[in-house]
GROMACS .gro file of C-alpha atoms in nm:
model
  336
    1MET     CA    1  12.712  11.454  10.390
    2LEU     CA    2  12.384  11.281  10.310
    3THR     CA    3  12.129  11.480  10.113
    4ALA     CA    4  11.755  11.475  10.182
    5PRO     CA    5  11.599  11.137  10.094
    6VAL     CA    6  11.436  11.112   9.755
    7LEU     CA    7  11.173  10.874   9.899
    8GLU     CA    8  11.038  10.859  10.255
    9LEU     CA    9  10.779  10.625  10.406
   10ASP     CA   10  10.633  10.695  10.749
   11ASP     CA   11  10.426  10.415  10.907
   12VAL     CA   12  10.278  10.306  10.573
   13ALA     CA   13  10.022  10.029  10.604
   14VAL     CA   14   9.808   9.853  10.344
   15HIS     CA   15   9.503   9.651  10.451
   16LEU     CA   16   9.318   9.450  10.189
   17GLY     CA   17   8.959   9.335  10.194
   18GLY     CA   18   8.766   9.288  10.515
   19LYS     CA   19   8.393   9.321  10.566
   20ARG     CA   20   8.156   9.390  10.852
   21ARG     CA   21   7.843   9.175  10.842
   22TRP     CA   22   7.513   9.181  11.030
   23PHE     CA   23   7.447   8.885  11.262
   24ARG     CA   24   7.756   8.704  11.135
   25PRO     CA   25   8.126   8.727  11.222
   26SER     CA   26   8.307   9.002  11.038
   27ILE     CA   27   8.567   8.912  10.776
   28PRO     CA   28   8.900   9.058  10.893
   29SER     CA   29   9.113   9.257  10.653
   30VAL     CA   30   9.448   9.121  10.538
   31LYS     CA   31   9.728   9.337  10.675
   32ALA     CA   32   9.956   9.302  10.374
   33VAL     CA   33  10.182   9.584  10.492
   34GLY     CA   34  10.175   9.656  10.862
   35GLY     CA   35  10.349   9.988  10.915
   36VAL     CA   36  10.672  10.043  10.722
   37SER     CA   37  10.900  10.341  10.774
   38LEU     CA   38  11.216  10.395  10.570
   39ALA     CA   39  11.411  10.656  10.376
   40VAL     CA   40  11.586  10.602  10.042
   41GLN     CA   41  11.869  10.825   9.922
   42ALA     CA   42  11.904  10.936   9.560
   43GLY     CA   43  12.117  10.693   9.360
   44GLU     CA   44  12.081  10.415   9.617
   45ILE     CA   45  11.986  10.053   9.546
   46LEU     CA   46  11.769   9.927   9.831
   47GLY     CA   47  11.701   9.554   9.832
   48ILE     CA   48  11.374   9.422   9.980
   49VAL     CA   49  11.379   9.051  10.067
   50GLY     CA   50  11.163   8.803  10.254
   51GLU     CA   51  10.941   8.498  10.210
   52SER     CA   52  10.664   8.489   9.953
   53GLY     CA   53  10.361   8.672  10.087
   54CYS     CA   54  10.555   8.897  10.326
   55GLY     CA   55  10.432   9.214  10.151
   56LYS     CA   56  10.727   9.310   9.931
   57THR     CA   57  10.529   9.358   9.609
   58THR     CA   58  10.235   9.522   9.787
   59LEU     CA   59  10.475   9.774   9.939
   60GLY     CA   60  10.616   9.849   9.593
   61ARG     CA   61  10.266   9.893   9.451
   62ALA     CA   62  10.175  10.130   9.735
   63ILE     CA   63  10.482  10.345   9.664
   64LEU     CA   64  10.389  10.354   9.297
   65GLY     CA   65  10.024  10.434   9.376
   66LEU     CA   66   9.867  10.122   9.227
   67GLN     CA   67   9.762  10.017   9.576
   68ARG     CA   68   9.605  10.274   9.808
   69GLU     CA   69   9.772  10.297  10.149
   70THR     CA   70   9.543  10.249  10.449
   71ARG     CA   71   9.747  10.482  10.667
   72GLY     CA   72  10.084  10.650  10.673
   73THR     CA   73  10.263  10.907  10.462
   74ILE     CA   74  10.470  10.874  10.145
   75ARG     CA   75  10.695  11.161  10.039
   76LEU     CA   76  10.885  11.217   9.716
   77ASP     CA   77  11.153  11.488   9.740
   78GLY     CA   78  10.991  11.601  10.063
   79LYS     CA   79  10.643  11.643   9.909
   80VAL     CA   80  10.353  11.434  10.038
   81VAL     CA   81  10.210  11.218   9.757
   82SER     CA   82   9.992  10.984   9.964
   83GLY     CA   83   9.622  11.046  10.020
   84GLN     CA   84   9.582  11.242   9.696
   85ALA     CA   85   9.304  11.212   9.441
   86PRO     CA   86   9.387  10.955   9.167
   87ARG     CA   87   9.465  11.208   8.893
   88GLU     CA   88   9.682  11.422   9.120
   89ALA     CA   89   9.854  11.112   9.259
   90ARG     CA   90   9.948  10.998   8.908
   91ARG     CA   91  10.096  11.338   8.834
   92LEU     CA   92  10.294  11.356   9.156
   93ARG     CA   93  10.423  10.999   9.132
   94ARG     CA   94  10.528  11.010   8.769
   95ALA     CA   95  10.892  11.003   8.887
   96VAL     CA   96  10.830  10.648   9.018
   97GLN     CA   97  10.799  10.364   8.767
   98TYR     CA   98  10.760   9.988   8.806
   99VAL     CA   99  10.916   9.696   8.618
  100HIS     CA  100  10.680   9.399   8.647
  101GLN     CA  101  10.788   9.057   8.765
  102ASP     CA  102  10.660   8.900   8.441
  103PRO     CA  103  10.720   9.155   8.163
  104GLY     CA  104  10.569   8.929   7.901
  105ALA     CA  105  10.235   8.920   8.084
  106ALA     CA  106  10.247   9.299   8.124
  107LEU     CA  107  10.261   9.352   7.744
  108ASP     CA  108   9.955   9.343   7.519
  109PRO     CA  109  10.011   9.050   7.278
  110TRP     CA  110   9.811   9.231   7.006
  111TRP     CA  111  10.026   9.543   7.015
  112SER     CA  112  10.371   9.583   6.871
  113VAL     CA  113  10.646   9.677   7.114
  114GLY     CA  114  10.671  10.022   6.958
  115HIS     CA  115  10.298  10.081   7.001
  116THR     CA  116  10.322   9.977   7.367
  117LEU     CA  117  10.609  10.216   7.435
  118GLU     CA  118  10.431  10.500   7.253
  119GLU     CA  119  10.121  10.451   7.465
  120GLY     CA  120  10.311  10.562   7.776
  121LEU     CA  121  10.402  10.889   7.605
  122VAL     CA  122  10.043  10.946   7.489
  123ILE     CA  123   9.906  10.897   7.842
  124THR     CA  124  10.165  11.101   8.029
  125ASP     CA  125  10.245  11.400   7.809
  126GLY     CA  126  10.034  11.373   7.495
  127ALA     CA  127  10.338  11.369   7.264
  128LYS     CA  128  10.261  11.387   6.892
  129ARG     CA  129  10.338  11.091   6.666
  130ALA     CA  130  10.635  11.262   6.502
  131GLU     CA  131  10.788  11.316   6.847
  132ARG     CA  132  10.713  10.969   6.979
  133ARG     CA  133  10.900  10.756   6.725
  134PRO     CA  134  11.251  10.898   6.795
  135ARG     CA  135  11.193  10.860   7.170
  136VAL     CA  136  11.083  10.498   7.127
  137GLU     CA  137  11.394  10.419   6.923
  138ALA     CA  138  11.614  10.594   7.181
  139ALA     CA  139  11.458  10.392   7.464
  140LEU     CA  140  11.513  10.065   7.276
  141ALA     CA  141  11.872  10.163   7.203
  142ALA     CA  142  11.927  10.242   7.572
  143VAL     CA  143  11.854   9.878   7.660
  144GLY     CA  144  12.055   9.732   7.372
  145LEU     CA  145  11.776   9.658   7.123
  146GLU     CA  146  11.761   9.753   6.755
  147PRO     CA  147  11.503  10.006   6.632
  148SER     CA  148  11.340   9.726   6.431
  149ALA     CA  149  11.234   9.565   6.763
  150GLY     CA  150  10.957   9.826   6.780
  151ARG     CA  151  10.778   9.660   6.487
  152ARG     CA  152  10.776   9.315   6.647
  153TYR     CA  153  10.536   9.156   6.896
  154PRO     CA  154  10.601   9.023   7.249
  155HIS     CA  155  10.587   8.655   7.150
  156GLU     CA  156  10.883   8.708   6.916
  157PHE     CA  157  11.125   8.786   7.201
  158SER     CA  158  11.315   8.574   7.452
  159GLY     CA  159  11.283   8.614   7.828
  160GLY     CA  160  11.593   8.830   7.850
  161GLN     CA  161  11.476   9.052   7.566
  162LEU     CA  162  11.136   9.095   7.733
  163ARG     CA  163  11.319   9.216   8.045
  164ARG     CA  164  11.490   9.476   7.829
  165ILE     CA  165  11.159   9.583   7.678
  166GLY     CA  166  11.015   9.620   8.028
  167LEU     CA  167  11.303   9.852   8.114
  168ALA     CA  168  11.262  10.049   7.790
  169ARG     CA  169  10.893  10.091   7.868
  170ILE     CA  170  10.967  10.281   8.188
  171LEU     CA  171  11.289  10.457   8.077
  172ILE     CA  172  11.095  10.635   7.803
  173LEU     CA  173  10.903  10.812   8.083
  174ASP     CA  174  11.227  10.946   8.236
  175PRO     CA  175  11.177  10.821   8.595
  176ARG     CA  176  11.392  10.894   8.900
  177ILE     CA  177  11.294  10.589   9.106
  178VAL     CA  178  11.250  10.244   8.954
  179ILE     CA  179  11.086   9.957   9.143
  180LEU     CA  180  11.226   9.629   9.012
  181ASP     CA  181  11.009   9.329   9.104
  182GLU     CA  182  11.210   9.006   9.064
  183PRO     CA  183  11.391   9.137   8.752
  184THR     CA  184  11.602   8.822   8.709
  185SER     CA  185  11.352   8.547   8.796
  186GLY     CA  186  11.322   8.269   8.540
  187LEU     CA  187  11.644   8.361   8.357
  188ASP     CA  188  11.952   8.147   8.321
  189MET     CA  189  12.276   8.266   8.478
  190SER     CA  190  12.431   8.422   8.169
  191VAL     CA  191  12.115   8.622   8.088
  192GLN     CA  192  12.085   8.723   8.454
  193ALA     CA  193  12.435   8.867   8.443
  194THR     CA  194  12.354   9.059   8.125
  195VAL     CA  195  12.036   9.207   8.275
  196LEU     CA  196  12.211   9.304   8.601
  197ASN     CA  197  12.498   9.470   8.416
  198LEU     CA  198  12.243   9.659   8.208
  199LEU     CA  199  12.063   9.776   8.524
  200LEU     CA  200  12.388   9.908   8.672
  201GLU     CA  201  12.484  10.077   8.345
  202ILE     CA  202  12.146  10.250   8.313
  203ARG     CA  203  12.154  10.355   8.679
  204ALA     CA  204  12.495  10.519   8.635
  205ARG     CA  205  12.399  10.684   8.307
  206ARG     CA  206  12.064  10.824   8.425
  207ASP     CA  207  12.130  10.869   8.799
  208LEU     CA  208  11.842  10.639   8.896
  209THR     CA  209  11.736  10.506   9.235
  210TYR     CA  210  11.633  10.139   9.254
  211LEU     CA  211  11.405   9.947   9.489
  212PHE     CA  212  11.510   9.590   9.418
  213ILE     CA  213  11.254   9.325   9.523
  214SER     CA  214  11.398   8.976   9.500
  215HIS     CA  215  11.417   8.623   9.643
  216ASP     CA  216  11.766   8.573   9.499
  217LEU     CA  217  11.992   8.662   9.790
  218SER     CA  218  12.310   8.616   9.588
  219VAL     CA  219  12.196   8.887   9.345
  220VAL     CA  220  12.088   9.116   9.630
  221ARG     CA  221  12.425   9.074   9.797
  222ARG     CA  222  12.617   9.183   9.489
  223LEU     CA  223  12.386   9.455   9.363
  224CYS     CA  224  12.232   9.638   9.660
  225ASP     CA  225  12.370   9.909   9.885
  226ARG     CA  226  12.125   9.837  10.169
  227VAL     CA  227  11.887   9.551  10.243
  228ALA     CA  228  11.549   9.560  10.418
  229VAL     CA  229  11.423   9.222  10.543
  230MET     CA  230  11.043   9.192  10.558
  231TYR     CA  231  10.838   8.947  10.759
  232LEU     CA  232  10.458   8.945  10.776
  233GLY     CA  233  10.426   9.294  10.631
  234ARG     CA  234  10.691   9.466  10.843
  235ILE     CA  235  11.061   9.535  10.819
  236VAL     CA  236  11.241   9.336  11.090
  237GLU     CA  237  11.596   9.436  10.994
  238ILE     CA  238  11.754   9.698  10.770
  239ALA     CA  239  12.125   9.755  10.723
  240PRO     CA  240  12.399   9.803  10.463
  241ALA     CA  241  12.427   9.491  10.247
  242THR     CA  242  12.773   9.407  10.381
  243ARG     CA  243  12.638   9.396  10.737
  244THR     CA  244  12.318   9.213  10.648
  245PHE     CA  245  12.512   8.929  10.489
  246GLY     CA  246  12.818   8.946  10.713
  247ARG     CA  247  12.655   9.008  11.051
  248PRO     CA  248  12.278   8.946  11.049
  249LEU     CA  249  12.115   9.016  11.385
  250HIS     CA  250  11.750   8.912  11.360
  251PRO     CA  251  11.676   8.537  11.397
  252TYR     CA  252  11.462   8.545  11.084
  253THR     CA  253  11.738   8.711  10.879
  254ARG     CA  254  11.987   8.452  11.006
  255ALA     CA  255  11.755   8.166  10.911
  256LEU     CA  256  11.686   8.320  10.570
  257LEU     CA  257  12.057   8.355  10.489
  258ALA     CA  258  12.149   8.014  10.630
  259ALA     CA  259  11.888   7.850  10.403
  260ALA     CA  260  12.030   8.010  10.087
  261PRO     CA  261  12.242   7.774   9.875
  262ARG     CA  262  12.614   7.854   9.858
  263LEU     CA  263  12.918   7.707   9.691
  264GLU     CA  264  13.180   7.820   9.941
  265PRO     CA  265  13.214   7.636  10.275
  266GLY     CA  266  13.140   7.795  10.610
  267GLY     CA  267  12.887   8.069  10.669
  268LEU     CA  268  12.604   8.076  10.921
  269LYS     CA  269  12.515   7.762  11.109
  270PRO     CA  270  12.161   7.667  11.003
  271VAL     CA  271  11.905   7.707  11.283
  272PRO     CA  272  11.574   7.562  11.164
  273ILE     CA  273  11.250   7.753  11.213
  274ARG     CA  274  10.918   7.581  11.258
  275GLY     CA  275  10.594   7.602  11.066
  276GLU     CA  276  10.455   7.869  10.839
  277PRO     CA  277  10.402   8.242  10.892
  278PRO     CA  278  10.070   8.322  11.063
  279SER     CA  279   9.782   8.461  10.862
  280ALA     CA  280   9.813   8.829  10.775
  281ALA     CA  281   9.444   8.857  10.862
  282ARG     CA  282   9.516   8.759  11.224
  283ILE     CA  283   9.842   8.922  11.326
  284PRO     CA  284   9.969   8.780  11.658
  285GLN     CA  285  10.047   8.997  11.958
  286GLY     CA  286  10.403   9.075  12.049
  287CYS     CA  287  10.688   8.984  11.817
  288LEU     CA  288  10.559   8.874  11.476
  289PHE     CA  289  10.824   8.602  11.455
  290ALA     CA  290  10.772   8.466  11.807
  291GLY     CA  291  10.565   8.168  11.694
  292ARG     CA  292  10.854   8.034  11.483
  293CYS     CA  293  11.160   8.173  11.660
  294PRO     CA  294  11.393   7.922  11.830
  295TYR     CA  295  11.507   8.194  12.074
  296VAL     CA  296  11.164   8.310  12.190
  297GLU     CA  297  11.103   8.413  12.551
  298PRO     CA  298  10.778   8.510  12.728
  299ALA     CA  299  10.866   8.879  12.697
  300CYS     CA  300  10.885   8.841  12.318
  301ILE     CA  301  10.520   8.736  12.309
  302ALA     CA  302  10.408   9.007  12.548
  303GLU     CA  303  10.586   9.302  12.385
  304GLU     CA  304  10.570   9.426  12.028
  305GLN     CA  305  10.917   9.438  11.873
  306VAL     CA  306  10.989   9.752  11.669
  307LEU     CA  307  11.294   9.859  11.471
  308ALA     CA  308  11.561  10.005  11.695
  309PRO     CA  309  11.923  10.105  11.623
  310ALA     CA  310  12.171   9.826  11.691
  311GLU     CA  311  12.467  10.021  11.558
  312ASP     CA  312  12.528  10.299  11.307
  313GLY     CA  313  12.304  10.238  11.004
  314HIS     CA  314  12.182   9.900  11.131
  315GLU     CA  315  11.833   9.857  11.280
  316VAL     CA  316  11.670   9.540  11.407
  317ALA     CA  317  11.334   9.447  11.564
  318CYS     CA  318  11.452   9.193  11.822
  319ARG     CA  319  11.510   9.233  12.195
  320ARG     CA  320  11.754   8.937  12.215
  321TRP     CA  321  11.983   9.013  11.922
  322ARG     CA  322  12.290   9.068  12.142
  323GLU     CA  323  12.246   8.734  12.320
  324ILE     CA  324  12.186   8.551  11.992
  325GLU     CA  325  12.495   8.704  11.836
  326ASP     CA  326  12.699   8.599  12.142
  327GLY     CA  327  12.592   8.238  12.089
  328ALA     CA  328  12.293   8.201  12.320
  329PRO     CA  329  12.141   7.853  12.285
  330PRO     CA  330  11.787   7.811  12.149
  331THR     CA  331  11.512   7.827  12.410
  332ARG     CA  332  11.269   7.611  12.215
  333ASP     CA  333  11.291   7.239  12.145
  334LEU     CA  334  11.327   7.237  11.765
  335ALA     CA  335  11.228   6.872  11.744
  336ALA     CA  336  10.893   6.936  11.912
   0.00000   0.00000   0.00000
């Protein structure tokens, strides 16, 4: 029996910028996240994938509280944490921590690693110096680094070691939910494997929940329990990882997986999609993917497509998914 979700999002949207001007056209806001609803169970690894600019990182920042949500509700353990004053929001969301995409850029080059890790303890619970040092050494040991690493500076570490330091920086705060933003980008295959094994080991040891943001579909396939596919700020398909990769239903998901490189023969037949995603400042009516979808019909443009159950645990925002799965031919001339 499933327990209550540790994290719930209800119609969360994030709009950036925008300005109303006298006697001149207004500058529209960028709808970076356009209304996301999902629930994450404790101990789960939820993968979030999609093209660059689809809103994955902005969604993660909104969950953490670095980016203020424009509308919607975020709950942690059933308690509403959205819409709070900054100080109260930081207190309520302490259980959520974020591992940056570029850990080296997130570290102060003038501070030693130990000083950086201690700073988190000073800010969050005001721990005294005598208490901080053992906790720093324990956090470094948890990610496979020697205590002496605390006396060194960021430029003295390799990319894989910086990933470990980024993990140690948030583990010292004892989180329950960790948002991992491209944790293996820029690493060679052997170091990637080491980092992924470390993530799984830490998750099992500390009973953590991961939100795994990544472009690397091969890593998502092997690591994640469920996968949410984002397009233009919204989730267009969410399902267990085995179904997402074995039986994708949305045309965008199918195109995304077909474009991924693979060594084994077979797999999805590539169906090309045209052009670039529309501007997030001018969201089109109807289905967000209609302008690029090879299976588009007039009804797709007229009606907004929202997530709906396709089968148990599998939701998709496409009215034609059954026809597409049954082999319906494209309705648009791809050569045009």
